[in-house]
């Protein structure tokens, strides 16, 4: 009887162990996401997050390419992705702060919740801060390489075509939002890896806690 109780205590993690292990996993995943996306071609070379022309401007892009402005369009796309790569590293302290503020209920809900429960938590708790932090970095990066001018030139060139719907020549807000969207796509991918891959749990505590979660998750 006594050995059974000891064995059960060893299997069921304490609240402190759950909180510590989950926060370790989230720090690992968010740091890796920010590092990968901030590298050269982190956005541009990744089809899942690559930033393209805004949907409402894609018809304009096709028209511009038809009239020989391929380089202008390519410059706009490359510049938006380079700006997002410049901004991505700024996410690290924002995510660390959100992790520190997690309540025990937050931790439990994430550990035993849906496969993207952590990603959804970060969306709720960090999006506003990310936008505020990313926008000036992206604005500066776009200005530095001339992307705001490239896009304004592309928009203005298209807007001169007769009988077309006009497009907004301001690209900064769009690029900022797409950079944040891409970051969450990568975080969701990292979250899934930790949940599904035992090898992605490097510490004994993470292995213990996620093994418990595997047996008790709600989804």
mmCIF file of C-alpha atoms in Angstrom:
data_model
loop_
_atom_site.group_PDB
_atom_site.id
_atom_site.type_symbol
_atom_site.label_atom_id
_atom_site.label_comp_id
_atom_site.label_asym_id
_atom_site.label_seq_id
_atom_site.Cartn_x
_atom_site.Cartn_y
_atom_site.Cartn_z
ATOM 1 C CA UNK A 1 0.000 0.000 0.000
ATOM 2 C CA UNK A 2 2.744 2.419 1.016
ATOM 3 C CA UNK A 3 4.815 1.722 -2.108
ATOM 4 C CA UNK A 4 1.724 2.283 -4.275
ATOM 5 C CA UNK A 5 1.195 5.709 -2.709
ATOM 6 C CA UNK A 6 4.836 6.622 -3.258
ATOM 7 C CA UNK A 7 4.646 5.460 -6.864
ATOM 8 C CA UNK A 8 1.485 7.496 -7.444
ATOM 9 C CA UNK A 9 3.088 10.604 -5.889
ATOM 10 C CA UNK A 10 6.035 10.170 -8.211
ATOM 11 C CA UNK A 11 3.728 10.012 -11.251
ATOM 12 C CA UNK A 12 1.326 12.842 -10.395
ATOM 13 C CA UNK A 13 3.202 16.166 -10.535
ATOM 14 C CA UNK A 14 2.580 18.889 -7.994
ATOM 15 C CA UNK A 15 1.112 22.260 -8.964
ATOM 16 C CA UNK A 16 4.584 23.778 -8.663
ATOM 17 C CA UNK A 17 6.074 21.119 -10.934
ATOM 18 C CA UNK A 18 3.308 21.627 -13.507
ATOM 19 C CA UNK A 19 3.812 25.400 -13.518
ATOM 20 C CA UNK A 20 7.592 25.151 -13.738
ATOM 21 C CA UNK A 21 7.610 22.540 -16.507
ATOM 22 C CA UNK A 22 5.004 24.286 -18.626
ATOM 23 C CA UNK A 23 6.782 27.611 -18.327
ATOM 24 C CA UNK A 24 10.046 25.917 -19.318
ATOM 25 C CA UNK A 25 8.337 24.507 -22.398
ATOM 26 C CA UNK A 26 6.742 27.825 -23.323
ATOM 27 C CA UNK A 27 9.981 29.755 -22.897
ATOM 28 C CA UNK A 28 11.713 27.166 -25.078
ATOM 29 C CA UNK A 29 9.040 27.305 -27.778
ATOM 30 C CA UNK A 30 8.605 31.065 -27.947
ATOM 31 C CA UNK A 31 12.359 31.714 -27.937
ATOM 32 C CA UNK A 32 12.884 29.197 -30.734
ATOM 33 C CA UNK A 33 10.052 30.732 -32.762
ATOM 34 C CA UNK A 34 11.428 34.255 -32.392
ATOM 35 C CA UNK A 35 14.972 33.115 -33.221
ATOM 36 C CA UNK A 36 13.914 31.206 -36.323
ATOM 37 C CA UNK A 37 11.745 33.992 -37.706
ATOM 38 C CA UNK A 38 14.298 36.722 -37.006
ATOM 39 C CA UNK A 39 16.978 34.916 -39.021
ATOM 40 C CA UNK A 40 17.609 35.876 -42.639
ATOM 41 C CA UNK A 41 14.797 34.315 -44.697
ATOM 42 C CA UNK A 42 12.945 33.419 -41.489
ATOM 43 C CA UNK A 43 9.834 34.850 -43.115
ATOM 44 C CA UNK A 44 10.844 35.149 -46.759
ATOM 45 C CA UNK A 45 12.019 31.539 -47.023
ATOM 46 C CA UNK A 46 9.131 30.005 -45.079
ATOM 47 C CA UNK A 47 6.019 29.427 -47.184
ATOM 48 C CA UNK A 48 3.835 29.117 -44.073
ATOM 49 C CA UNK A 49 4.515 32.691 -42.948
ATOM 50 C CA UNK A 50 5.875 34.490 -46.029
ATOM 51 C CA UNK A 51 4.216 37.890 -46.414
ATOM 52 C CA UNK A 52 2.683 38.553 -49.804
ATOM 53 C CA UNK A 53 0.707 41.477 -51.204
ATOM 54 C CA UNK A 54 -2.480 42.208 -49.224
ATOM 55 C CA UNK A 55 -5.462 40.253 -50.598
ATOM 56 C CA UNK A 56 -7.136 43.448 -51.812
ATOM 57 C CA UNK A 57 -3.947 44.370 -53.688
ATOM 58 C CA UNK A 58 -3.221 41.028 -55.346
ATOM 59 C CA UNK A 59 -5.227 41.960 -58.423
ATOM 60 C CA UNK A 60 -3.136 45.115 -58.574
ATOM 61 C CA UNK A 61 0.033 43.020 -58.341
ATOM 62 C CA UNK A 62 -1.046 40.913 -61.331
ATOM 63 C CA UNK A 63 -1.785 44.044 -63.341
ATOM 64 C CA UNK A 64 1.562 45.600 -62.447
ATOM 65 C CA UNK A 65 3.444 42.443 -63.422
ATOM 66 C CA UNK A 66 1.611 42.363 -66.744
ATOM 67 C CA UNK A 67 2.835 45.876 -67.525
ATOM 68 C CA UNK A 68 6.465 45.007 -66.732
ATOM 69 C CA UNK A 69 6.783 46.067 -63.084
ATOM 70 C CA UNK A 70 7.935 42.674 -61.783
ATOM 71 C CA UNK A 71 10.951 44.050 -59.919
ATOM 72 C CA UNK A 72 8.843 46.650 -58.151
ATOM 73 C CA UNK A 73 6.467 43.928 -56.941
ATOM 74 C CA UNK A 74 9.350 41.653 -55.911
ATOM 75 C CA UNK A 75 10.977 44.506 -53.988
ATOM 76 C CA UNK A 76 7.760 45.130 -52.056
ATOM 77 C CA UNK A 77 7.441 41.464 -51.045
ATOM 78 C CA UNK A 78 11.091 41.035 -50.065
ATOM 79 C CA UNK A 79 11.087 44.270 -48.072
ATOM 80 C CA UNK A 80 7.973 43.346 -46.068
ATOM 81 C CA UNK A 81 9.514 40.008 -45.130
ATOM 82 C CA UNK A 82 12.849 41.545 -44.183
ATOM 83 C CA UNK A 83 10.996 44.021 -41.964
ATOM 84 C CA UNK A 84 9.136 41.188 -40.239
ATOM 85 C CA UNK A 85 12.450 39.393 -39.662
ATOM 86 C CA UNK A 86 13.848 42.572 -38.093
ATOM 87 C CA UNK A 87 10.880 42.797 -35.730
ATOM 88 C CA UNK A 88 10.526 39.148 -34.674
ATOM 89 C CA UNK A 89 13.285 39.183 -32.067
ATOM 90 C CA UNK A 90 11.365 41.914 -30.199
ATOM 91 C CA UNK A 91 8.788 39.280 -29.216
ATOM 92 C CA UNK A 92 10.997 37.469 -26.689
ATOM 93 C CA UNK A 93 10.594 39.788 -23.660
ATOM 94 C CA UNK A 94 6.870 40.174 -24.355
ATOM 95 C CA UNK A 95 6.341 36.418 -24.226
ATOM 96 C CA UNK A 96 8.539 36.046 -21.134
ATOM 97 C CA UNK A 97 6.419 38.653 -19.374
ATOM 98 C CA UNK A 98 3.195 36.865 -20.380
ATOM 99 C CA UNK A 99 4.590 33.565 -19.089
ATOM 100 C CA UNK A 100 5.512 35.114 -15.739
ATOM 101 C CA UNK A 101 1.965 36.425 -15.337
ATOM 102 C CA UNK A 102 0.308 33.037 -15.830
ATOM 103 C CA UNK A 103 -1.987 31.921 -13.040
ATOM 104 C CA UNK A 104 -2.244 28.323 -11.860
ATOM 105 C CA UNK A 105 -5.562 28.099 -13.697
ATOM 106 C CA UNK A 106 -3.913 29.380 -16.906
ATOM 107 C CA UNK A 107 -1.215 26.745 -16.562
ATOM 108 C CA UNK A 108 -3.697 23.912 -15.973
ATOM 109 C CA UNK A 109 -5.932 24.999 -18.840
ATOM 110 C CA UNK A 110 -2.969 25.113 -21.208
ATOM 111 C CA UNK A 111 -1.427 21.822 -20.111
ATOM 112 C CA UNK A 112 -4.666 19.835 -20.361
ATOM 113 C CA UNK A 113 -6.321 21.915 -23.062
ATOM 114 C CA UNK A 114 -6.451 21.884 -26.842
ATOM 115 C CA UNK A 115 -3.288 21.362 -28.922
ATOM 116 C CA UNK A 116 -3.017 25.132 -29.443
ATOM 117 C CA UNK A 117 -4.107 26.240 -25.957
ATOM 118 C CA UNK A 118 -0.795 28.001 -25.267
ATOM 119 C CA UNK A 119 -0.874 29.756 -28.624
ATOM 120 C CA UNK A 120 -4.398 30.997 -27.927
ATOM 121 C CA UNK A 121 -3.278 32.255 -24.501
ATOM 122 C CA UNK A 122 -0.457 34.208 -26.109
ATOM 123 C CA UNK A 123 -2.796 35.661 -28.724
ATOM 124 C CA UNK A 124 -5.083 36.971 -25.978
ATOM 125 C CA UNK A 125 -2.336 38.281 -23.725
ATOM 126 C CA UNK A 126 0.349 39.601 -26.094
ATOM 127 C CA UNK A 127 -1.160 40.746 -29.405
ATOM 128 C CA UNK A 128 -1.617 44.384 -28.387
ATOM 129 C CA UNK A 129 1.920 44.592 -26.956
ATOM 130 C CA UNK A 130 3.389 42.859 -30.001
ATOM 131 C CA UNK A 131 1.684 45.286 -32.366
ATOM 132 C CA UNK A 132 2.939 48.283 -30.376
ATOM 133 C CA UNK A 133 6.482 46.881 -30.326
ATOM 134 C CA UNK A 134 6.579 45.572 -33.896
ATOM 135 C CA UNK A 135 5.069 48.533 -35.731
ATOM 136 C CA UNK A 136 7.881 51.091 -35.195
ATOM 137 C CA UNK A 137 10.533 48.459 -35.975
ATOM 138 C CA UNK A 138 8.732 47.457 -39.160
ATOM 139 C CA UNK A 139 8.112 51.079 -40.100
ATOM 140 C CA UNK A 140 11.804 51.868 -39.674
ATOM 141 C CA UNK A 141 12.867 48.763 -41.581
ATOM 142 C CA UNK A 142 10.456 49.437 -44.443
ATOM 143 C CA UNK A 143 11.591 53.046 -44.657
ATOM 144 C CA UNK A 144 15.263 52.041 -44.516
ATOM 145 C CA UNK A 145 15.058 49.780 -47.548
ATOM 146 C CA UNK A 146 12.536 51.922 -49.359
ATOM 147 C CA UNK A 147 9.644 49.465 -49.034
ATOM 148 C CA UNK A 148 7.092 52.079 -48.078
ATOM 149 C CA UNK A 149 8.074 53.934 -51.226
ATOM 150 C CA UNK A 150 8.076 50.733 -53.309
ATOM 151 C CA UNK A 151 4.578 49.883 -52.159
ATOM 152 C CA UNK A 152 3.320 53.429 -52.486
ATOM 153 C CA UNK A 153 4.800 53.489 -56.003
ATOM 154 C CA UNK A 154 3.130 50.168 -56.790
ATOM 155 C CA UNK A 155 -0.214 51.330 -55.386
ATOM 156 C CA UNK A 156 -0.034 54.669 -57.133
ATOM 157 C CA UNK A 157 0.967 53.042 -60.422
ATOM 158 C CA UNK A 158 -2.015 50.725 -60.168
ATOM 159 C CA UNK A 159 -4.371 53.484 -59.059
ATOM 160 C CA UNK A 160 -3.608 55.292 -62.326
ATOM 161 C CA UNK A 161 -5.022 52.380 -64.327
ATOM 162 C CA UNK A 162 -8.505 53.398 -65.523
ATOM 163 C CA UNK A 163 -11.579 51.784 -63.996
ATOM 164 C CA UNK A 164 -9.845 49.925 -61.147
ATOM 165 C CA UNK A 165 -10.674 49.923 -57.442
ATOM 166 C CA UNK A 166 -8.110 52.015 -55.625
ATOM 167 C CA UNK A 167 -5.806 50.407 -53.048
ATOM 168 C CA UNK A 168 -4.379 51.901 -49.870
ATOM 169 C CA UNK A 169 -0.713 52.897 -50.385
ATOM 170 C CA UNK A 170 0.104 52.454 -46.647
ATOM 171 C CA UNK A 171 1.670 49.038 -46.031
ATOM 172 C CA UNK A 172 3.056 49.305 -42.467
ATOM 173 C CA UNK A 173 -0.045 48.197 -40.559
ATOM 174 C CA UNK A 174 -0.567 45.244 -42.874
ATOM 175 C CA UNK A 175 3.050 44.086 -42.619
ATOM 176 C CA UNK A 176 2.933 44.417 -38.822
ATOM 177 C CA UNK A 177 -0.182 42.284 -38.506
ATOM 178 C CA UNK A 178 1.177 39.643 -40.881
ATOM 179 C CA UNK A 179 4.426 39.501 -38.896
ATOM 180 C CA UNK A 180 2.429 38.821 -35.730
ATOM 181 C CA UNK A 181 0.270 36.241 -37.520
ATOM 182 C CA UNK A 182 3.414 34.483 -38.714
ATOM 183 C CA UNK A 183 4.849 34.450 -35.214
ATOM 184 C CA UNK A 184 1.749 32.731 -33.861
ATOM 185 C CA UNK A 185 1.828 30.188 -36.690
ATOM 186 C CA UNK A 186 5.375 29.279 -35.684
ATOM 187 C CA UNK A 187 4.513 29.178 -31.967
ATOM 188 C CA UNK A 188 1.593 26.846 -32.700
ATOM 189 C CA UNK A 189 3.970 24.557 -34.589
ATOM 190 C CA UNK A 190 6.437 24.545 -31.692
ATOM 191 C CA UNK A 191 3.633 23.889 -29.203
ATOM 192 C CA UNK A 192 2.498 20.863 -31.191
ATOM 193 C CA UNK A 193 6.044 19.500 -31.309
ATOM 194 C CA UNK A 194 6.368 19.608 -27.506
ATOM 195 C CA UNK A 195 2.952 18.027 -27.026
ATOM 196 C CA UNK A 196 3.539 15.209 -29.507
ATOM 197 C CA UNK A 197 7.280 14.564 -29.439
ATOM 198 C CA UNK A 198 8.850 13.144 -26.286
ATOM 199 C CA UNK A 199 12.265 14.129 -27.634
ATOM 200 C CA UNK A 200 11.264 17.808 -27.488
ATOM 201 C CA UNK A 201 11.024 17.645 -23.680
ATOM 202 C CA UNK A 202 14.671 18.021 -22.637
ATOM 203 C CA UNK A 203 14.315 18.150 -18.829
ATOM 204 C CA UNK A 204 13.138 15.317 -16.535
ATOM 205 C CA UNK A 205 10.518 17.653 -15.089
ATOM 206 C CA UNK A 206 9.070 18.449 -18.515
ATOM 207 C CA UNK A 207 9.012 14.730 -19.303
ATOM 208 C CA UNK A 208 7.145 13.966 -16.076
ATOM 209 C CA UNK A 209 4.584 16.745 -16.466
ATOM 210 C CA UNK A 210 3.841 16.184 -20.143
ATOM 211 C CA UNK A 211 3.593 12.417 -19.603
ATOM 212 C CA UNK A 212 0.916 13.217 -17.016
ATOM 213 C CA UNK A 213 -0.762 15.554 -19.486
ATOM 214 C CA UNK A 214 -0.712 12.901 -22.207
ATOM 215 C CA UNK A 215 -2.812 10.651 -19.967
ATOM 216 C CA UNK A 216 -5.165 13.342 -18.649
ATOM 217 C CA UNK A 217 -5.647 15.895 -21.445
ATOM 218 C CA UNK A 218 -9.199 16.956 -22.238
ATOM 219 C CA UNK A 219 -8.772 16.942 -26.040
#
